[in-house]
């Protein structure tokens, strides 16, 4: 088998144009004896013809051999997907935060929690990027180097990733599946880091674009990044990292099309059930669409923009969900800024709730500090697919209150939404029910108990507050009106008793 360095040199060589090759060949012959050119004309043109056959990098035979090579260590694979909860039927857990403890322990930490999370009503866990990155044992994974090293090769300063070994990752995935939880992979497709320096003719200088990972899979050169022979740039560069060129068929093959692509290996060998796409502003929405069409699975993109119309456009083009940053920023203004009128503003869930993934905090941003539990009461009673942040659940907020809100979301929060009342301190909305009773949520950001008459879904029906914050059990009038209450800096959620 050709070694990696020889393969790399061959791949770079066959990208040259025929004219350059002929020129170099003639110069070489001139240095020896140009007269021999006539005697050996047939030989040289036969040689040229052989190279013309494989002149396109994307069709090089050695690359095809590399693509069809069996994945490394496939004996450790994920199993048990037959009884998973449907993603979106419950609540997603972001199962990490920035700078989780290093030392290769995180996969085991999460593994020990999935049983409790499933019992609480979580239906999927979102993991950080799982492959080896440039900063090895210290990296959070967002500077990917070897997409197929999950903590088993000694490169980038460690064998394990920051989070653990390959076997620990697969064990976590299997344990999650055994507990009916789907597992969502964080996929970084825009940029790479950790390549060696090589001369780049498209830049006229050296660039760190020589990638020869120890897995032997998805080697890369300057042809696979911007600028290259096909494209100078795409929608965005991140942090000065090498910017992958998704228009290259070779890159598409390795990322999602071929049997050993990142997408299919992660799905079929590691066992991932869905995808969270990082920094999708950096490339066209067609990339996510093609990935999703190739391998399926729940998909959500991080299009960091507070404009609901922009999020709606992107999710429509990509045909996947998007994190509802419009909702996030309006909640920040409402709860951190003490103006609940902002909850009347435009959000993705109001435009297309089936494509909205709502959140209060994530590993990148945590601006809602005051009244954070009120923000969770909002997303867990409203439309969209809500996400809970690991540290909010496990460390910072009251877990019993969050579990209660998860139960309310999974059992009562159905149907579309009608906003009944807003002012600076109070917000009341009704879920109108779909194959269920629905609910009324009353959020009170004032310093005193508040009461309000509201129109419900129910006539002549006794209702109660499912949070336990109020002990009232009023009966709705024949016209469906009833008085409800909410405690200070808190909330209540009402439905049929």
Short mmCIF file of C-alpha atoms in Angstrom, two decimals:
data_model
loop_
_atom_site.label_atom_id
_atom_site.label_comp_id
_atom_site.label_asym_id
_atom_site.label_seq_id
_atom_site.Cartn_x
_atom_site.Cartn_y
_atom_site.Cartn_z
CA UNK A 1 0.00 0.00 0.00
CA UNK A 2 1.33 3.46 -0.90
CA UNK A 3 2.40 5.34 2.21
CA UNK A 4 0.68 8.62 3.17
CA UNK A 5 3.51 10.94 2.16
CA UNK A 6 3.78 9.33 -1.27
CA UNK A 7 0.01 9.54 -1.71
CA UNK A 8 0.08 13.21 -0.70
CA UNK A 9 2.83 14.03 -3.19
CA UNK A 10 0.99 12.14 -5.94
CA UNK A 11 -2.29 13.95 -5.22
CA UNK A 12 -0.57 17.32 -5.42
CA UNK A 13 1.28 16.37 -8.59
CA UNK A 14 -1.72 15.22 -10.58
CA UNK A 15 -3.44 18.57 -9.99
CA UNK A 16 -0.96 20.26 -12.31
CA UNK A 17 -2.15 21.30 -15.73
CA UNK A 18 -1.06 19.47 -18.87
CA UNK A 19 0.67 22.61 -20.16
CA UNK A 20 2.75 22.96 -16.99
CA UNK A 21 3.68 19.31 -17.16
CA UNK A 22 4.81 19.56 -20.80
CA UNK A 23 6.81 22.67 -19.99
CA UNK A 24 8.57 21.03 -17.07
CA UNK A 25 9.24 17.93 -19.14
CA UNK A 26 10.80 19.95 -21.94
CA UNK A 27 13.02 21.88 -19.53
CA UNK A 28 14.26 18.64 -18.05
CA UNK A 29 15.08 17.24 -21.47
CA UNK A 30 16.85 20.47 -22.45
CA UNK A 31 19.20 20.09 -19.53
CA UNK A 32 20.26 16.61 -20.70
CA UNK A 33 19.97 16.35 -24.44
CA UNK A 34 17.10 17.96 -26.25
CA UNK A 35 17.90 15.94 -29.37
CA UNK A 36 16.77 12.81 -27.54
CA UNK A 37 13.26 14.29 -27.58
CA UNK A 38 12.77 13.23 -31.18
CA UNK A 39 14.02 9.71 -30.59
CA UNK A 40 11.79 9.21 -27.54
CA UNK A 41 8.75 11.18 -28.69
CA UNK A 42 6.38 8.22 -28.62
CA UNK A 43 7.50 7.25 -25.10
CA UNK A 44 6.98 10.73 -23.64
CA UNK A 45 3.53 11.19 -25.12
CA UNK A 46 2.48 7.80 -23.85
CA UNK A 47 3.67 8.89 -20.41
CA UNK A 48 1.72 12.14 -20.69
CA UNK A 49 -1.38 10.21 -21.67
CA UNK A 50 -1.15 8.09 -18.55
CA UNK A 51 -1.17 11.20 -16.39
CA UNK A 52 -4.03 12.76 -18.33
CA UNK A 53 -6.21 9.81 -17.35
CA UNK A 54 -5.88 10.75 -13.68
CA UNK A 55 -5.43 14.51 -13.96
CA UNK A 56 -8.48 15.33 -11.82
CA UNK A 57 -7.82 15.01 -8.12
CA UNK A 58 -11.40 14.07 -7.43
CA UNK A 59 -11.08 10.97 -9.62
CA UNK A 60 -7.59 9.80 -8.63
CA UNK A 61 -7.43 6.03 -8.27
CA UNK A 62 -5.44 6.21 -5.04
CA UNK A 63 -8.07 8.48 -3.52
CA UNK A 64 -10.75 5.98 -4.48
CA UNK A 65 -8.75 3.23 -2.83
CA UNK A 66 -8.45 5.38 0.25
CA UNK A 67 -12.21 6.09 0.25
CA UNK A 68 -13.11 2.39 0.04
CA UNK A 69 -10.71 1.36 2.78
CA UNK A 70 -12.42 -0.23 5.77
CA UNK A 71 -12.84 2.17 8.72
CA UNK A 72 -10.35 1.74 11.52
CA UNK A 73 -11.36 -0.40 14.51
CA UNK A 74 -14.96 -0.91 13.51
CA UNK A 75 -15.29 -3.61 16.15
CA UNK A 76 -16.24 -0.88 18.64
CA UNK A 77 -19.60 0.30 17.34
CA UNK A 78 -22.81 1.71 18.73
CA UNK A 79 -25.98 -0.36 19.00
CA UNK A 80 -29.53 -0.38 20.36
CA UNK A 81 -31.45 2.26 18.42
CA UNK A 82 -34.73 0.39 18.13
CA UNK A 83 -36.66 2.12 20.92
CA UNK A 84 -35.53 5.74 20.88
CA UNK A 85 -37.87 8.56 21.81
CA UNK A 86 -38.64 10.70 18.73
CA UNK A 87 -36.38 13.75 18.72
CA UNK A 88 -38.61 16.74 19.41
CA UNK A 89 -41.10 14.80 21.51
CA UNK A 90 -39.39 15.94 24.70
CA UNK A 91 -36.53 18.28 25.55
CA UNK A 92 -32.92 18.36 24.37
CA UNK A 93 -30.04 18.45 26.88
CA UNK A 94 -26.89 20.31 25.89
CA UNK A 95 -24.61 17.83 27.63
CA UNK A 96 -21.53 20.04 28.00
CA UNK A 97 -20.36 23.58 28.67
CA UNK A 98 -17.28 25.50 27.67
CA UNK A 99 -14.13 24.16 29.34
CA UNK A 100 -15.66 21.08 30.90
CA UNK A 101 -13.01 19.30 33.01
CA UNK A 102 -10.09 18.04 30.92
CA UNK A 103 -8.39 14.71 31.48
CA UNK A 104 -10.58 12.42 29.41
CA UNK A 105 -13.39 12.01 31.96
CA UNK A 106 -16.34 13.81 30.39
CA UNK A 107 -17.88 10.94 28.42
CA UNK A 108 -18.13 8.93 31.63
CA UNK A 109 -19.62 11.90 33.51
CA UNK A 110 -22.39 12.22 30.93
CA UNK A 111 -22.87 8.44 30.76
CA UNK A 112 -23.70 8.39 34.46
CA UNK A 113 -26.45 10.97 34.01
CA UNK A 114 -28.41 9.77 30.99
CA UNK A 115 -30.69 7.48 33.00
CA UNK A 116 -31.86 10.35 35.21
CA UNK A 117 -32.20 12.67 32.22
CA UNK A 118 -34.34 10.19 30.35
CA UNK A 119 -36.58 9.71 33.36
CA UNK A 120 -36.98 13.49 33.61
CA UNK A 121 -38.27 13.72 30.03
CA UNK A 122 -35.15 14.46 28.00
CA UNK A 123 -35.32 12.86 24.54
CA UNK A 124 -31.87 13.72 23.11
CA UNK A 125 -28.43 14.77 24.28
CA UNK A 126 -26.17 17.09 22.31
CA UNK A 127 -22.46 16.30 22.64
CA UNK A 128 -19.49 18.57 21.86
CA UNK A 129 -17.34 17.81 18.76
CA UNK A 130 -15.98 14.31 19.34
CA UNK A 131 -12.91 14.14 17.09
CA UNK A 132 -9.27 15.06 17.69
CA UNK A 133 -8.55 18.76 17.29
CA UNK A 134 -5.39 20.84 17.10
CA UNK A 135 -5.17 21.47 20.84
CA UNK A 136 -5.50 17.77 21.61
CA UNK A 137 -6.22 17.11 25.29
CA UNK A 138 -7.20 20.76 25.91
CA UNK A 139 -9.47 21.37 22.93
CA UNK A 140 -13.24 21.66 23.09
CA UNK A 141 -13.24 20.22 19.58
CA UNK A 142 -14.07 23.29 17.54
CA UNK A 143 -10.64 23.31 15.84
CA UNK A 144 -10.94 19.90 14.09
CA UNK A 145 -7.87 18.12 12.74
CA UNK A 146 -8.71 14.40 12.31
CA UNK A 147 -12.44 13.77 11.92
CA UNK A 148 -11.88 10.02 12.47
CA UNK A 149 -9.76 10.13 15.63
CA UNK A 150 -12.16 9.80 18.57
CA UNK A 151 -9.42 9.35 21.13
CA UNK A 152 -7.31 6.45 19.85
CA UNK A 153 -4.29 7.91 18.00
CA UNK A 154 -1.29 9.64 19.55
CA UNK A 155 -1.42 12.96 17.71
CA UNK A 156 -1.89 16.61 18.58
CA UNK A 157 -0.36 15.98 21.99
CA UNK A 158 -2.55 13.15 23.26
CA UNK A 159 -4.24 9.86 22.55
CA UNK A 160 -7.58 10.68 24.14
CA UNK A 161 -9.54 13.82 23.35
CA UNK A 162 -10.37 16.25 26.13
CA UNK A 163 -13.50 14.19 26.75
CA UNK A 164 -12.14 10.64 26.69
CA UNK A 165 -11.41 7.66 24.46
CA UNK A 166 -13.25 6.18 21.51
CA UNK A 167 -14.43 3.22 23.57
CA UNK A 168 -15.80 5.57 26.25
CA UNK A 169 -17.62 7.61 23.61
CA UNK A 170 -19.26 4.54 22.08
CA UNK A 171 -20.15 3.25 25.54
CA UNK A 172 -21.86 6.59 26.26
CA UNK A 173 -23.79 6.41 22.97
CA UNK A 174 -24.90 2.85 23.71
CA UNK A 175 -25.95 3.78 27.25
CA UNK A 176 -27.95 6.72 25.93
CA UNK A 177 -29.66 4.45 23.39
CA UNK A 178 -30.44 1.91 26.10
CA UNK A 179 -32.16 4.75 27.94
CA UNK A 180 -34.12 5.70 24.80
CA UNK A 181 -32.11 8.88 24.27
CA UNK A 182 -30.93 9.99 20.84
CA UNK A 183 -27.44 11.45 20.55
CA UNK A 184 -26.72 14.60 18.53
CA UNK A 185 -23.23 15.22 17.15
CA UNK A 186 -21.73 18.70 16.98
CA UNK A 187 -20.35 18.94 13.43
CA UNK A 188 -17.72 21.55 12.49
CA UNK A 189 -17.61 21.76 8.69
CA UNK A 190 -16.47 25.32 8.05
CA UNK A 191 -12.88 25.27 9.22
CA UNK A 192 -9.96 23.01 10.15
CA UNK A 193 -6.87 23.52 12.27
CA UNK A 194 -3.57 21.78 12.91
CA UNK A 195 -2.32 21.21 9.37
CA UNK A 196 1.37 21.36 8.48
CA UNK A 197 2.88 24.17 6.45
CA UNK A 198 3.10 23.76 2.69
CA UNK A 199 3.71 26.07 -0.23
CA UNK A 200 0.34 27.22 -1.56
CA UNK A 201 0.44 28.43 -5.19
CA UNK A 202 -2.99 30.05 -4.82
CA UNK A 203 -1.69 32.26 -2.00
CA UNK A 204 1.89 32.60 -3.21
CA UNK A 205 3.13 31.73 0.27
CA UNK A 206 3.08 28.88 2.76
CA UNK A 207 -0.22 27.96 4.43
CA UNK A 208 -1.08 25.44 7.14
CA UNK A 209 -3.15 23.26 4.83
CA UNK A 210 -1.21 19.97 4.75
CA UNK A 211 -3.39 17.47 6.66
CA UNK A 212 -2.20 13.88 7.01
CA UNK A 213 -4.14 12.54 10.01
CA UNK A 214 -3.08 9.27 11.60
CA UNK A 215 -6.47 7.74 10.90
CA UNK A 216 -5.45 7.80 7.23
CA UNK A 217 -8.86 9.19 6.32
CA UNK A 218 -9.66 12.54 4.70
CA UNK A 219 -6.16 13.75 3.92
CA UNK A 220 -6.27 17.38 2.79
CA UNK A 221 -4.09 19.85 0.93
CA UNK A 222 -4.39 23.44 -0.26
CA UNK A 223 -6.71 22.27 -3.03
CA UNK A 224 -9.36 21.49 -0.39
CA UNK A 225 -9.40 24.96 1.18
CA UNK A 226 -9.96 28.51 -0.02
CA UNK A 227 -8.60 29.91 -2.24
CA UNK A 228 -8.12 27.08 -4.76
CA UNK A 229 -8.31 26.36 -8.45
CA UNK A 230 -12.12 26.43 -8.43
CA UNK A 231 -13.15 29.08 -5.90
CA UNK A 232 -11.51 32.00 -4.16
CA UNK A 233 -13.82 32.04 -1.14
CA UNK A 234 -17.25 31.09 0.16
CA UNK A 235 -19.69 32.68 2.59
CA UNK A 236 -17.32 33.05 5.54
CA UNK A 237 -13.99 32.39 7.22
CA UNK A 238 -13.75 31.70 10.95
CA UNK A 239 -10.87 32.88 13.12
CA UNK A 240 -8.25 32.71 10.37
CA UNK A 241 -8.47 28.90 10.27
CA UNK A 242 -8.11 26.97 7.03
CA UNK A 243 -11.52 27.32 5.33
CA UNK A 244 -12.89 24.14 3.75
CA UNK A 245 -14.10 24.37 0.15
CA UNK A 246 -17.42 22.53 -0.01
CA UNK A 247 -17.77 22.89 -3.78
CA UNK A 248 -14.91 20.40 -4.20
CA UNK A 249 -16.30 16.96 -4.91
CA UNK A 250 -13.43 15.41 -2.94
CA UNK A 251 -14.48 17.37 0.16
CA UNK A 252 -18.14 16.47 -0.37
CA UNK A 253 -17.20 12.79 -0.75
CA UNK A 254 -15.34 12.74 2.53
CA UNK A 255 -17.85 14.81 4.47
CA UNK A 256 -21.12 13.15 3.46
CA UNK A 257 -21.29 11.24 0.17
CA UNK A 258 -18.97 8.23 0.30
CA UNK A 259 -19.54 5.08 2.41
CA UNK A 260 -16.72 6.11 4.76
CA UNK A 261 -17.72 9.78 4.87
CA UNK A 262 -17.83 11.64 8.17
CA UNK A 263 -21.63 11.65 8.09
CA UNK A 264 -22.03 7.93 7.44
CA UNK A 265 -19.23 6.84 9.75
CA UNK A 266 -20.62 8.92 12.60
CA UNK A 267 -24.11 7.54 11.99
CA UNK A 268 -23.33 3.90 11.23
CA UNK A 269 -20.21 3.21 13.31
CA UNK A 270 -20.26 5.64 16.24
CA UNK A 271 -24.07 5.71 16.40
CA UNK A 272 -25.10 9.35 16.18
CA UNK A 273 -28.77 10.05 15.51
CA UNK A 274 -28.73 13.74 14.66
CA UNK A 275 -26.57 16.76 13.89
CA UNK A 276 -25.88 20.19 15.26
CA UNK A 277 -24.00 22.21 12.61
CA UNK A 278 -21.53 24.76 13.90
CA UNK A 279 -21.11 28.22 12.35
CA UNK A 280 -23.35 27.68 9.34
CA UNK A 281 -22.87 31.31 8.31
CA UNK A 282 -19.53 30.13 6.93
CA UNK A 283 -20.98 28.16 4.01
CA UNK A 284 -24.12 27.91 1.92
CA UNK A 285 -27.28 26.32 3.35
CA UNK A 286 -27.09 23.77 0.51
CA UNK A 287 -24.24 22.04 2.39
CA UNK A 288 -26.46 21.20 5.37
CA UNK A 289 -29.31 20.27 3.04
CA UNK A 290 -27.16 17.80 1.09
CA UNK A 291 -25.77 16.27 4.30
CA UNK A 292 -29.27 15.83 5.70
CA UNK A 293 -30.58 14.40 2.44
CA UNK A 294 -27.69 11.93 2.32
CA UNK A 295 -27.83 10.52 5.86
CA UNK A 296 -31.06 11.76 7.45
CA UNK A 297 -31.40 12.42 11.15
CA UNK A 298 -32.54 15.45 13.11
CA UNK A 299 -30.54 18.52 12.06
CA UNK A 300 -30.19 21.99 13.56
CA UNK A 301 -27.91 24.82 12.48
CA UNK A 302 -26.19 27.52 14.50
CA UNK A 303 -27.04 30.57 12.39
CA UNK A 304 -26.18 33.25 14.91
CA UNK A 305 -28.57 36.07 14.01
CA UNK A 306 -31.28 37.75 16.04
CA UNK A 307 -33.45 38.49 13.02
CA UNK A 308 -36.35 36.02 12.86
CA UNK A 309 -36.83 36.54 9.12
CA UNK A 310 -33.19 35.66 8.45
CA UNK A 311 -33.44 32.50 10.55
CA UNK A 312 -36.63 31.56 8.74
CA UNK A 313 -34.89 32.08 5.38
CA UNK A 314 -31.86 29.97 6.35
CA UNK A 315 -33.87 27.10 7.82
CA UNK A 316 -36.08 27.09 4.74
CA UNK A 317 -33.08 26.94 2.39
CA UNK A 318 -31.32 24.24 4.41
CA UNK A 319 -34.60 22.43 5.16
CA UNK A 320 -33.58 21.86 8.78
CA UNK A 321 -34.13 23.48 12.16
CA UNK A 322 -32.27 26.52 13.48
CA UNK A 323 -31.46 27.72 16.97
CA UNK A 324 -33.94 30.50 17.69
CA UNK A 325 -31.54 33.36 18.41
CA UNK A 326 -34.41 35.79 17.81
CA UNK A 327 -36.24 34.22 20.75
CA UNK A 328 -33.05 34.25 22.82
CA UNK A 329 -32.45 37.97 22.34
CA UNK A 330 -36.08 38.90 22.97
CA UNK A 331 -35.99 36.87 26.21
CA UNK A 332 -32.79 38.65 27.19
CA UNK A 333 -34.53 41.98 26.69
CA UNK A 334 -37.63 40.77 28.52
CA UNK A 335 -36.14 39.02 31.56
CA UNK A 336 -32.72 40.60 31.93
CA UNK A 337 -34.04 43.96 30.78
CA UNK A 338 -37.28 43.75 32.80
CA UNK A 339 -39.66 44.43 29.92
CA UNK A 340 -41.95 41.50 29.19
CA UNK A 341 -43.51 43.44 26.32
CA UNK A 342 -40.52 42.28 24.26
CA UNK A 343 -42.05 38.81 24.22
CA UNK A 344 -44.53 40.21 21.69
CA UNK A 345 -41.70 40.64 19.16
CA UNK A 346 -40.86 38.46 16.18
CA UNK A 347 -39.24 35.05 16.78
CA UNK A 348 -38.58 31.99 14.65
CA UNK A 349 -41.02 29.85 16.64
CA UNK A 350 -43.79 32.30 15.75
CA UNK A 351 -42.96 31.98 12.05
CA UNK A 352 -42.25 28.25 11.90
CA UNK A 353 -42.36 26.43 15.22
CA UNK A 354 -41.41 23.11 13.63
CA UNK A 355 -37.99 24.54 12.76
CA UNK A 356 -37.31 26.46 15.99
CA UNK A 357 -34.92 25.12 18.63
CA UNK A 358 -35.23 27.42 21.64
CA UNK A 359 -32.64 27.91 24.38
CA UNK A 360 -31.88 30.13 27.38
CA UNK A 361 -28.12 29.55 27.57
CA UNK A 362 -25.49 27.68 25.62
CA UNK A 363 -21.73 27.14 25.70
CA UNK A 364 -21.14 30.41 23.82
CA UNK A 365 -23.54 32.86 25.43
CA UNK A 366 -25.15 33.29 28.85
CA UNK A 367 -26.67 36.77 29.07
CA UNK A 368 -29.91 35.96 30.88
CA UNK A 369 -28.66 35.85 34.44
CA UNK A 370 -31.50 37.44 36.38
CA UNK A 371 -34.85 35.66 36.24
CA UNK A 372 -33.39 32.76 34.26
CA UNK A 373 -35.99 30.32 35.57
CA UNK A 374 -38.67 32.59 34.07
CA UNK A 375 -37.00 32.24 30.70
CA UNK A 376 -37.13 28.45 31.06
CA UNK A 377 -40.80 28.72 32.02
CA UNK A 378 -41.27 30.58 28.74
CA UNK A 379 -39.53 28.14 26.36
CA UNK A 380 -40.88 25.04 28.13
CA UNK A 381 -44.48 26.18 27.77
CA UNK A 382 -44.23 27.63 24.25
CA UNK A 383 -43.80 26.23 20.77
CA UNK A 384 -40.43 25.09 19.43
CA UNK A 385 -38.07 22.36 20.58
CA UNK A 386 -36.55 23.54 23.89
CA UNK A 387 -32.96 22.94 24.99
CA UNK A 388 -31.71 22.84 28.58
CA UNK A 389 -28.12 23.80 29.35
CA UNK A 390 -26.09 21.32 31.40
CA UNK A 391 -24.93 23.73 34.09
CA UNK A 392 -28.37 25.27 34.51
CA UNK A 393 -29.78 21.81 35.14
CA UNK A 394 -26.99 20.20 37.13
CA UNK A 395 -25.49 23.16 39.00
CA UNK A 396 -27.11 26.58 38.84
CA UNK A 397 -30.89 26.29 38.95
CA UNK A 398 -33.41 24.30 40.95
CA UNK A 399 -33.55 20.86 39.31
CA UNK A 400 -36.97 20.05 40.73
CA UNK A 401 -38.46 23.18 39.17
CA UNK A 402 -36.83 22.37 35.84
CA UNK A 403 -38.09 18.78 35.99
CA UNK A 404 -41.57 20.09 36.68
CA UNK A 405 -41.37 22.37 33.64
CA UNK A 406 -40.08 19.50 31.48
CA UNK A 407 -43.09 17.42 32.58
CA UNK A 408 -45.42 20.32 31.76
CA UNK A 409 -43.83 20.68 28.33
CA UNK A 410 -44.12 16.99 27.53
CA UNK A 411 -47.64 16.51 28.86
CA UNK A 412 -49.56 19.78 28.60
CA UNK A 413 -47.90 22.16 26.12
CA UNK A 414 -49.64 21.30 22.87
CA UNK A 415 -51.34 23.29 20.15
CA UNK A 416 -50.63 26.75 18.85
CA UNK A 417 -50.10 29.80 21.04
CA UNK A 418 -52.29 32.82 21.82
CA UNK A 419 -50.72 35.71 23.74
CA UNK A 420 -53.40 36.97 26.15
CA UNK A 421 -51.72 39.83 27.99
CA UNK A 422 -48.37 41.62 28.33
CA UNK A 423 -46.93 44.59 30.16
CA UNK A 424 -43.53 45.30 31.65
CA UNK A 425 -44.01 42.84 34.52
CA UNK A 426 -46.68 40.37 33.42
CA UNK A 427 -47.08 37.95 30.54
CA UNK A 428 -49.97 35.53 29.98
CA UNK A 429 -50.23 33.10 27.06
CA UNK A 430 -52.42 30.13 26.18
CA UNK A 431 -51.50 26.91 24.40
CA UNK A 432 -54.68 25.96 22.63
CA UNK A 433 -54.24 22.22 22.84
CA UNK A 434 -53.77 19.50 20.26
CA UNK A 435 -55.16 16.14 21.26
CA UNK A 436 -54.96 17.49 24.78
CA UNK A 437 -56.19 20.20 27.11
CA UNK A 438 -53.45 22.75 26.52
CA UNK A 439 -52.46 25.23 29.22
CA UNK A 440 -52.28 28.84 30.36
CA UNK A 441 -48.93 30.19 31.55
CA UNK A 442 -48.70 33.28 33.75
CA UNK A 443 -45.22 34.83 34.16
CA UNK A 444 -44.88 37.49 36.85
CA UNK A 445 -41.67 39.53 36.97
CA UNK A 446 -42.92 41.96 39.62
CA UNK A 447 -42.14 41.90 43.32
CA UNK A 448 -45.73 41.08 44.35
CA UNK A 449 -48.37 38.42 43.77
CA UNK A 450 -50.49 39.24 40.72
CA UNK A 451 -53.97 38.15 39.67
CA UNK A 452 -55.66 38.41 36.29
CA UNK A 453 -58.84 37.33 34.52
CA UNK A 454 -58.02 35.32 31.39
CA UNK A 455 -59.89 33.39 28.72
CA UNK A 456 -59.03 29.68 28.79
CA UNK A 457 -59.76 26.66 26.57
CA UNK A 458 -62.34 25.27 29.02
CA UNK A 459 -65.91 25.99 30.07
CA UNK A 460 -67.26 25.04 33.51
CA UNK A 461 -64.05 23.15 34.29
CA UNK A 462 -61.95 22.99 37.42
CA UNK A 463 -58.31 23.84 36.79
CA UNK A 464 -55.18 23.93 38.87
CA UNK A 465 -51.63 25.28 38.81
CA UNK A 466 -49.33 22.42 37.82
CA UNK A 467 -46.25 24.15 39.23
CA UNK A 468 -47.63 24.03 42.77
CA UNK A 469 -46.93 27.73 43.25
CA UNK A 470 -50.61 28.51 43.74
CA UNK A 471 -53.08 26.37 45.69
CA UNK A 472 -56.09 27.82 43.89
CA UNK A 473 -58.35 25.40 42.04
CA UNK A 474 -60.90 27.68 40.38
CA UNK A 475 -63.73 26.64 38.08
CA UNK A 476 -63.91 28.37 34.73
CA UNK A 477 -67.08 30.22 33.80
CA UNK A 478 -69.41 29.11 31.05
CA UNK A 479 -67.67 31.58 28.78
CA UNK A 480 -64.29 30.02 29.65
CA UNK A 481 -63.06 33.00 31.71
CA UNK A 482 -61.34 32.53 35.07
CA UNK A 483 -59.13 34.43 37.49
CA UNK A 484 -55.61 33.04 37.97
CA UNK A 485 -52.61 34.22 39.96
CA UNK A 486 -48.80 34.04 39.94
CA UNK A 487 -46.27 34.62 42.73
CA UNK A 488 -43.60 37.37 42.58
CA UNK A 489 -40.59 36.76 40.32
CA UNK A 490 -42.14 33.45 39.36
CA UNK A 491 -44.81 31.80 37.23
CA UNK A 492 -47.81 29.49 37.26
CA UNK A 493 -49.08 27.03 34.66
CA UNK A 494 -52.80 26.17 34.59
CA UNK A 495 -54.63 23.28 33.02
CA UNK A 496 -57.53 20.90 33.61
CA UNK A 497 -57.34 19.16 36.96
#
